[in-house]
Coordinates of C-alpha atoms in Angstrom, one line a residue:
M1 CA -48.7 -14.1 97.5
A2 CA -50.6 -11.7 99.4
D3 CA -52.4 -10.1 97.0
L4 CA -54.0 -13.6 95.9
K5 CA -57.5 -14.2 97.9
L6 CA -57.8 -17.3 100.1
P7 CA -60.4 -20.1 99.6
S8 CA -63.1 -18.8 101.7
R9 CA -64.2 -21.1 104.7
S10 CA -67.4 -21.3 103.5
E11 CA -66.7 -22.4 100.1
D12 CA -63.8 -25.1 101.3
F13 CA -63.4 -24.7 105.2
S14 CA -60.5 -26.9 104.0
E15 CA -58.8 -25.8 101.4
W16 CA -58.7 -22.5 102.8
Y17 CA -57.0 -23.9 106.2
N18 CA -54.0 -25.8 104.1
Q19 CA -54.0 -22.1 101.7
L20 CA -53.0 -20.0 105.0
V21 CA -51.1 -21.8 106.8
L22 CA -48.8 -22.1 103.6
R23 CA -49.5 -18.2 102.9
A24 CA -48.4 -17.1 106.2
E25 CA -45.7 -19.1 106.5
L26 CA -46.3 -21.2 109.3
A27 CA -45.8 -23.9 108.1
D28 CA -44.2 -25.9 104.9
Y29 CA -45.1 -29.8 103.9
A30 CA -41.4 -31.9 104.4
P31 CA -39.1 -34.2 102.5
V32 CA -41.1 -36.7 104.3
R33 CA -44.2 -37.3 104.0
G34 CA -46.8 -36.6 106.7
C35 CA -43.8 -33.9 108.8
M36 CA -43.8 -30.3 108.3
I37 CA -41.4 -27.5 108.8
V38 CA -42.7 -24.8 111.0
R39 CA -40.9 -21.5 109.6
P40 CA -39.9 -18.7 112.0
Y41 CA -43.2 -16.7 112.1
G42 CA -45.1 -20.4 112.8
W43 CA -42.6 -20.9 115.6
A44 CA -42.8 -17.9 117.3
L45 CA -46.5 -18.5 117.8
W46 CA -45.2 -21.8 119.2
E47 CA -42.2 -19.8 121.4
N48 CA -45.7 -17.8 122.7
I49 CA -47.6 -20.7 123.2
T50 CA -44.3 -22.5 125.2
A51 CA -43.4 -19.3 127.7
Q52 CA -47.5 -19.2 128.6
L53 CA -47.7 -23.0 129.3
D54 CA -44.4 -23.2 130.4
R55 CA -44.5 -20.1 133.2
R56 CA -48.3 -22.0 134.8
F57 CA -46.3 -25.2 134.9
K58 CA -43.4 -23.2 137.0
A59 CA -46.0 -21.7 139.9
T60 CA -47.6 -25.4 139.9
G61 CA -44.1 -26.3 141.3
H62 CA -43.7 -28.9 137.9
V63 CA -39.2 -28.7 136.9
N64 CA -38.1 -29.4 133.0
A65 CA -35.8 -32.6 132.2
A66 CA -35.0 -34.3 129.1
F67 CA -35.1 -38.1 127.7
P68 CA -34.1 -39.9 124.9
L69 CA -35.8 -40.2 121.1
L70 CA -35.2 -43.9 121.1
I71 CA -36.9 -46.0 123.6
P72 CA -36.1 -50.1 123.7
Q73 CA -38.7 -52.1 121.9
S74 CA -39.1 -54.0 125.1
F75 CA -40.7 -51.0 126.9
I76 CA -43.3 -49.7 124.9
S77 CA -44.1 -54.2 125.2
K78 CA -44.6 -54.0 128.9
E79 CA -48.1 -52.2 129.1
Q80 CA -50.5 -54.3 127.3
S81 CA -53.5 -51.5 126.4
H82 CA -50.5 -49.4 126.1
V83 CA -48.6 -51.1 122.6
A84 CA -52.4 -52.5 121.7
G85 CA -53.4 -48.4 121.6
F86 CA -50.0 -47.3 119.9
S87 CA -48.5 -50.4 117.8
P88 CA -50.0 -49.3 114.5
E89 CA -47.9 -46.0 114.3
L90 CA -44.8 -46.6 116.3
A91 CA -41.5 -45.7 113.7
V92 CA -39.1 -48.6 114.6
V93 CA -35.3 -48.3 114.0
T94 CA -33.5 -52.0 113.9
H95 CA -29.7 -50.8 112.3
G96 CA -28.1 -48.9 113.6
G97 CA -24.0 -47.4 112.3
G98 CA -24.4 -50.6 109.9
E99 CA -25.4 -52.8 112.2
K100 CA -28.3 -54.6 112.7
L101 CA -29.9 -54.1 116.4
E102 CA -29.8 -56.6 119.1
E103 CA -33.2 -55.3 120.3
P104 CA -35.3 -52.8 117.4
L105 CA -35.5 -49.4 119.2
V106 CA -39.4 -47.0 119.0
I107 CA -39.2 -43.5 118.4
R108 CA -41.2 -42.1 121.5
P109 CA -44.6 -41.5 120.8
T110 CA -45.0 -40.9 123.5
S111 CA -42.6 -41.3 127.4
E112 CA -45.0 -43.0 129.7
T113 CA -42.6 -46.0 129.3
I114 CA -38.8 -44.9 129.3
I115 CA -39.8 -42.2 131.9
G116 CA -41.7 -44.9 133.7
H117 CA -38.0 -46.9 133.8
A118 CA -35.6 -43.7 135.7
Y119 CA -38.9 -43.1 138.0
A120 CA -38.2 -47.2 139.6
K121 CA -34.9 -45.7 140.1
W122 CA -35.0 -42.6 141.4
I123 CA -38.3 -42.7 143.6
Q124 CA -37.7 -45.6 146.8
S125 CA -39.1 -43.9 149.6
Y126 CA -42.4 -41.2 150.5
R127 CA -39.7 -38.9 151.0
D128 CA -39.6 -38.6 147.6
L129 CA -43.2 -38.4 146.2
P130 CA -44.1 -35.9 143.7
V131 CA -42.5 -36.3 140.9
L132 CA -43.1 -33.1 138.7
I133 CA -41.1 -33.3 135.9
N134 CA -41.8 -31.5 132.3
Q135 CA -40.3 -32.2 128.6
W136 CA -41.1 -30.4 125.9
N137 CA -40.0 -32.4 122.6
S138 CA -41.1 -33.7 119.6
V139 CA -43.0 -37.1 119.0
V140 CA -43.4 -39.9 116.6
R141 CA -46.7 -41.6 115.8
W142 CA -47.1 -43.0 111.8
E143 CA -50.2 -41.4 110.8
L144 CA -52.2 -41.9 107.6
R145 CA -53.9 -39.0 107.1
T146 CA -52.2 -35.9 108.0
K147 CA -53.0 -32.3 108.2
L148 CA -50.1 -29.6 108.8
F149 CA -50.3 -28.4 112.5
L150 CA -53.5 -30.6 113.5
R151 CA -52.0 -34.3 112.8
T152 CA -48.8 -34.8 111.4
L153 CA -45.8 -38.0 111.9
E154 CA -44.2 -35.8 114.0
F155 CA -44.9 -32.9 115.5
F156 CA -44.0 -30.8 119.0
W157 CA -44.9 -30.6 121.9
Q158 CA -44.2 -31.1 126.1
E159 CA -45.5 -34.0 127.8
G160 CA -45.9 -34.0 131.3
H161 CA -45.1 -37.5 133.9
T162 CA -45.7 -36.9 137.6
A163 CA -45.4 -39.9 140.2
H164 CA -48.0 -40.1 143.5
A165 CA -48.0 -41.5 146.9
T166 CA -51.8 -41.2 146.2
Y167 CA -54.3 -41.8 144.0
E168 CA -56.6 -38.7 145.2
E169 CA -52.6 -36.9 144.6
A170 CA -52.6 -38.5 141.2
E171 CA -56.8 -37.3 140.3
A172 CA -55.9 -33.5 141.7
E173 CA -52.6 -33.1 139.6
T174 CA -54.6 -34.8 136.8
R175 CA -57.5 -31.9 137.2
Q176 CA -55.2 -29.0 138.2
M177 CA -53.7 -29.8 134.4
L178 CA -56.6 -30.0 132.8
D179 CA -57.6 -26.7 134.6
I180 CA -54.4 -25.3 133.9
Y181 CA -54.4 -26.2 130.3
T182 CA -58.1 -24.6 130.1
D183 CA -57.5 -20.8 131.6
F184 CA -54.7 -20.9 129.2
A185 CA -56.8 -21.7 126.2
M186 CA -59.2 -18.9 126.9
N187 CA -56.8 -16.2 128.7
E188 CA -54.1 -16.8 126.5
A189 CA -55.4 -17.8 122.7
A190 CA -58.8 -16.7 122.9
V191 CA -59.9 -19.9 122.8
P192 CA -63.5 -21.5 124.6
V193 CA -63.1 -24.2 125.2
I194 CA -65.5 -27.3 127.0
P195 CA -63.2 -29.3 129.6
G196 CA -64.1 -33.1 130.6
R197 CA -63.5 -36.2 130.5
K198 CA -63.4 -38.9 127.7
S199 CA -65.1 -41.6 127.6
S200 CA -63.8 -45.0 128.1
S201 CA -63.0 -46.1 124.4
E202 CA -62.0 -43.2 123.5
R203 CA -58.9 -42.7 127.3
F204 CA -55.2 -42.7 126.5
A205 CA -54.1 -46.2 125.7
G206 CA -53.3 -47.0 129.1
A207 CA -54.9 -44.4 131.6
D208 CA -57.8 -44.9 133.4
A209 CA -58.9 -42.0 133.2
T210 CA -58.7 -38.5 130.4
Y211 CA -59.5 -35.4 130.4
S212 CA -59.7 -33.6 127.7
I213 CA -60.6 -29.3 126.9
E214 CA -62.6 -29.4 123.5
A215 CA -62.6 -26.5 121.3
M216 CA -65.4 -25.8 117.9
M217 CA -63.3 -24.5 115.1
G218 CA -65.0 -22.3 112.2
D219 CA -66.7 -24.9 110.5
G220 CA -68.6 -26.4 114.0
K221 CA -66.5 -29.4 113.8
A222 CA -64.7 -30.1 117.3
L223 CA -60.7 -30.8 118.0
Q224 CA -59.5 -31.9 121.2
A225 CA -56.9 -29.2 122.3
G226 CA -55.4 -31.2 125.9
T227 CA -55.7 -34.3 127.1
S228 CA -54.1 -35.1 130.6
H229 CA -54.9 -38.4 131.9
N230 CA -54.7 -39.9 135.1
L231 CA -52.5 -43.6 134.8
G232 CA -54.1 -45.2 138.2
Q233 CA -50.7 -47.8 138.6
N234 CA -51.1 -49.4 135.4
F235 CA -46.9 -47.5 134.4
A236 CA -45.9 -48.1 138.1
K237 CA -47.2 -52.0 137.7
A238 CA -45.6 -52.5 134.4
F239 CA -41.8 -50.3 135.6
E240 CA -41.6 -51.9 138.9
I241 CA -42.5 -47.6 140.7
R242 CA -43.0 -48.2 144.3
Y243 CA -41.8 -46.8 147.6
L244 CA -41.2 -47.7 151.3
D245 CA -44.0 -45.5 152.6
Q246 CA -44.2 -44.6 156.1
A247 CA -44.8 -47.6 157.8
G248 CA -42.0 -49.1 156.0
A249 CA -44.6 -51.1 153.5
L250 CA -44.0 -51.2 149.6
Q251 CA -45.6 -49.1 147.9
H252 CA -47.0 -48.6 144.0
C253 CA -47.1 -45.2 143.1
W254 CA -49.9 -43.5 141.1
T255 CA -49.4 -42.0 137.6
T256 CA -50.1 -38.8 135.1
S257 CA -48.8 -37.8 132.2
W258 CA -50.1 -34.6 130.0
G259 CA -49.9 -32.9 126.9
L260 CA -50.7 -29.8 124.6
S261 CA -49.4 -29.9 121.3
T262 CA -48.7 -27.4 117.6
R263 CA -52.3 -28.7 117.0
F264 CA -52.8 -26.0 118.7
I265 CA -52.4 -23.4 116.3
G266 CA -54.0 -25.6 114.2
A267 CA -57.5 -24.2 116.4
I268 CA -56.2 -20.4 116.8
I269 CA -56.0 -20.6 113.4
M270 CA -59.4 -22.3 112.7
V271 CA -61.1 -20.7 115.3
H272 CA -60.0 -17.0 114.9
G273 CA -59.2 -16.8 111.4
D274 CA -61.4 -14.9 108.4
D275 CA -61.8 -14.7 104.7
Q276 CA -58.8 -12.2 104.6
G277 CA -56.2 -14.9 107.3
L278 CA -55.4 -15.5 110.1
I279 CA -56.2 -13.1 113.2
L280 CA -53.8 -13.8 116.2
P281 CA -54.8 -13.2 119.4
P282 CA -52.3 -10.3 120.9
R283 CA -51.2 -12.2 123.8
L284 CA -50.0 -14.5 121.4
A285 CA -49.2 -13.1 118.0
P286 CA -45.7 -12.9 116.9
H287 CA -46.0 -9.3 116.1
Q288 CA -48.4 -7.6 118.2
V289 CA -48.5 -4.1 116.2
V290 CA -47.0 -3.9 112.5
I291 CA -45.7 -0.2 111.8
V292 CA -46.4 0.8 108.4
P293 CA -44.5 4.0 107.2
I294 CA -46.3 5.4 104.4
F295 CA -44.3 8.9 101.9
K296 CA -43.5 9.7 98.5
T297 CA -40.1 11.5 97.9
D298 CA -36.8 10.2 99.8
E299 CA -37.8 13.8 102.1
E300 CA -41.0 12.9 103.4
K301 CA -39.0 8.7 104.7
A302 CA -36.8 10.1 106.3
L303 CA -39.6 12.6 108.4
V304 CA -41.9 9.1 108.6
F305 CA -38.9 5.9 109.5
E306 CA -37.9 8.4 112.2
A307 CA -41.6 9.0 114.1
A308 CA -42.6 5.5 113.8
K309 CA -39.1 4.3 114.7
K310 CA -39.6 6.9 118.3
I311 CA -42.7 5.3 118.1
R312 CA -41.6 1.7 118.4
E313 CA -38.5 2.1 120.9
Q314 CA -41.3 3.6 123.3
L315 CA -43.2 0.4 122.6
V316 CA -40.2 -2.3 122.7
K317 CA -39.9 -0.6 126.4
A318 CA -43.8 -1.5 127.6
D319 CA -42.8 -5.2 126.4
V320 CA -44.9 -4.2 122.9
R321 CA -43.8 -6.9 120.5
V322 CA -43.8 -4.5 117.3
K323 CA -42.4 -4.0 113.8
V324 CA -41.4 -1.7 111.7
D325 CA -42.6 -2.6 108.0
E326 CA -39.6 -1.0 106.2
R327 CA -40.1 -3.7 102.9
E328 CA -38.8 -1.5 99.8
G329 CA -40.2 -1.3 96.4
Q330 CA -44.1 -2.8 98.0
S331 CA -47.1 -0.5 98.0
P332 CA -48.6 0.5 101.7
G333 CA -51.5 -1.5 99.8
F334 CA -49.7 -5.0 99.6
K335 CA -48.8 -4.2 103.5
F336 CA -51.6 -4.0 104.8
N337 CA -53.3 -7.2 102.8
D338 CA -50.0 -8.8 103.8
W339 CA -50.2 -8.2 107.7
E340 CA -53.8 -8.7 107.5
M341 CA -53.2 -12.4 105.2
R342 CA -51.0 -13.2 108.7
G343 CA -53.1 -11.8 111.5
V344 CA -51.5 -9.5 113.1
P345 CA -53.7 -8.0 116.1
L346 CA -53.0 -4.0 115.3
R347 CA -52.3 -1.9 112.1
M348 CA -50.2 1.2 112.7
E349 CA -50.2 3.6 110.0
I350 CA -48.1 6.3 109.9
G351 CA -47.9 9.1 106.5
P352 CA -46.4 13.0 106.4
K353 CA -49.8 14.2 107.7
D354 CA -49.8 11.8 110.7
V355 CA -46.1 13.2 111.7
A356 CA -47.5 16.6 110.8
K357 CA -50.9 16.4 113.7
G358 CA -48.8 14.4 115.7
S359 CA -51.1 11.4 115.5
V360 CA -51.4 7.7 114.0
V361 CA -53.4 5.7 112.4
L362 CA -54.5 1.9 114.3
A363 CA -56.6 -0.5 112.4
R364 CA -58.1 -3.5 114.4
R365 CA -57.6 -6.3 112.6
D366 CA -60.3 -8.4 113.6
R367 CA -62.6 -5.7 112.5
P368 CA -61.6 -5.2 108.9
G369 CA -62.0 -1.5 107.4
K370 CA -63.1 1.6 108.5
E371 CA -65.3 0.0 111.4
G372 CA -61.9 -1.0 113.1
K373 CA -59.8 1.8 112.3
S374 CA -59.4 5.3 114.7
F375 CA -57.1 8.3 114.5
V376 CA -54.8 8.2 117.9
S377 CA -52.9 11.1 119.0
Q378 CA -48.9 10.3 119.2
E379 CA -49.0 11.2 122.9
G380 CA -49.6 9.0 125.2
I381 CA -49.7 6.3 122.0
V382 CA -48.5 3.3 123.8
E383 CA -51.4 3.5 125.9
S384 CA -53.2 3.8 123.7
V385 CA -52.5 0.6 122.1
Q386 CA -52.5 -1.4 125.5
Q387 CA -55.6 -0.7 125.7
L388 CA -56.6 -2.6 122.0
L389 CA -55.1 -5.4 122.5
I390 CA -56.8 -6.1 125.4
E391 CA -60.2 -4.9 123.9
I392 CA -59.2 -7.3 120.7
Q393 CA -58.3 -9.9 122.8
K394 CA -61.4 -9.9 124.8
A395 CA -63.7 -9.7 121.5
L396 CA -62.2 -12.4 119.8
F397 CA -63.1 -14.8 122.4
D398 CA -66.3 -12.9 123.1
R399 CA -66.8 -13.9 118.6
A400 CA -65.4 -17.2 119.5
L401 CA -67.7 -18.1 122.5
A402 CA -71.6 -16.6 120.8
F403 CA -70.0 -18.9 117.5
R404 CA -70.1 -21.9 119.6
E405 CA -73.1 -20.7 121.8
A406 CA -75.4 -20.8 118.1
H407 CA -73.5 -24.0 117.4
T408 CA -74.7 -26.4 120.6
F409 CA -77.9 -28.0 120.3
E410 CA -80.1 -29.4 122.3
P411 CA -81.4 -32.1 120.7
K412 CA -85.0 -34.2 122.0
N413 CA -83.9 -37.1 119.6
F414 CA -81.8 -38.6 117.9
D415 CA -83.2 -37.0 114.4
E416 CA -82.6 -33.8 115.4
F417 CA -79.4 -35.1 116.6
R418 CA -78.2 -36.3 113.2
Q419 CA -79.6 -33.0 112.3
V420 CA -77.8 -30.7 114.3
V421 CA -74.1 -32.6 113.9
E422 CA -74.1 -31.5 110.9
T423 CA -73.3 -28.1 112.1
G424 CA -71.7 -28.6 116.0
F425 CA -71.6 -30.5 119.2
A426 CA -74.6 -31.6 120.6
R427 CA -75.3 -32.0 124.8
S428 CA -77.1 -35.0 125.4
F429 CA -77.7 -37.3 128.4
W430 CA -75.7 -40.0 127.5
C431 CA -76.5 -43.8 129.5
G432 CA -72.6 -45.3 129.4
D433 CA -72.4 -47.0 127.6
T434 CA -70.0 -48.2 124.5
K435 CA -72.4 -50.0 122.6
C436 CA -74.2 -47.0 122.4
E437 CA -71.7 -44.4 121.3
E438 CA -70.3 -46.8 119.0
Q439 CA -74.2 -47.2 117.2
I440 CA -74.2 -43.1 117.4
K441 CA -70.5 -42.9 115.4
E442 CA -72.2 -45.7 113.4
A443 CA -75.2 -43.5 112.4
T444 CA -74.2 -40.1 111.9
K445 CA -70.2 -40.3 112.2
A446 CA -70.3 -37.8 115.6
T447 CA -68.0 -39.5 118.7
L448 CA -68.3 -38.4 121.8
R449 CA -66.2 -35.5 122.7
C450 CA -66.4 -35.4 126.6
I451 CA -68.2 -35.7 129.6
P452 CA -68.4 -31.5 130.5
I453 CA -66.8 -31.3 134.1
E454 CA -69.7 -29.3 134.8
Q455 CA -73.3 -30.8 134.6
P456 CA -76.4 -29.2 134.5
G457 CA -77.6 -32.2 137.2
G458 CA -80.9 -34.2 137.1
S459 CA -81.4 -37.1 135.0
G460 CA -83.5 -38.2 131.2
P461 CA -82.8 -40.0 128.4
C462 CA -79.8 -41.2 126.7
I463 CA -79.7 -39.4 123.2
F464 CA -80.3 -43.1 121.7
C465 CA -80.9 -45.7 123.6
G466 CA -84.2 -43.4 126.0
Q467 CA -82.3 -45.3 129.2
A468 CA -82.2 -43.0 131.9
S469 CA -78.9 -41.2 132.0
K470 CA -77.6 -39.1 134.5
E471 CA -74.7 -37.7 132.9
T472 CA -74.4 -35.1 129.7
A473 CA -71.9 -35.3 127.2
I474 CA -70.7 -33.3 124.3
F475 CA -71.0 -35.0 120.7
G476 CA -69.5 -33.7 117.1
K477 CA -67.6 -34.7 114.2
A478 CA -64.2 -33.8 115.1
Y479 CA -60.8 -33.3 113.2

């Protein structure tokens, strides 16, 4: 498969993406339409994502738990805007053990309701607060149009759910988690994101405020890459999550929820990939280095493998994720192309001449061809590899940021707006009126991605109606 050329991104970005996911063995289609099988290589990438997020969650006082997959249908109905938002996407179990169930059960689309039920039992006093719980699981939403990783019926994610004594604490938590997602995206995934607030029409069903990180993909489209919701007292009132305050008065809690899913793998693919395949950021790549031994005779093979083994041991001791490609019957050229397609950040080539000279060839995935190749001494190989991985990580972020900046425009009027959203983002003043937002979407198919946290200040005319506006918003076509 590796020797078959991928479609180019410029010709057919969507097909390039689909084929790459399959051929890099990140995922495969499942027998149930719209579901996916995450293959070991894709799961290793997800494990690295989860490790980096989990570390950040625990550092901020969150703990992990597990809540049930099945939720009584009556729970979903308790919060009216929540049921209205999710009812078209629900998968419902009506029979179990050969019998019709007294009450249908919903396969969780998200867990606010079942967790609200539990919190109502667990929280009695202000001393029980805050509750800071996260869970790693999968959820089911009956999507009509699906795409591997980006939008599937079942997807894997984390969902955090917290309860607080005051609105201010809940808002601080919501913003803290947005900051954690931003930090993760930029520093681990090398994906520049815009953190911001969603408009009222784009809010999570049942939230008072929704924040998101928005990323620009390699075709100029937007991807919502993580969300954080201040749920106010909506779920607390629906599920009677109450506590006795210090004065002995009964108060409803303020709750939040926040999540980032396997959709982020899609973001990594589309932000960094090129016509040759994946380019994975070193901090998340399943293999940071692949060693390809080159030999012709059995004698050369033994010599080269011995050197490769020693280098591998040194790298493993230094916590570098490294793989030696020992596949029989495949040429070095095939292996080079295969690992290039799989996006391994650094390839190490070692043949008999390299062994004799005490050197290796290092090839950077982010710089194909001669430009990315260097001859490095086997002495100090660990330091050389670590330094290159740092450089590759930074280069990927810088390149993605430069691309986003080159495709983010500040149109002077709505005609310009129409044009620029075909190829990237429009940063424009917006009056805050939902009607304007709807008409912009109808006219251009672009949606309001977020109102960035960082604002330029001052005021300007709304891009659609011309009314004086104090906030700019990011508009774009989206996945």
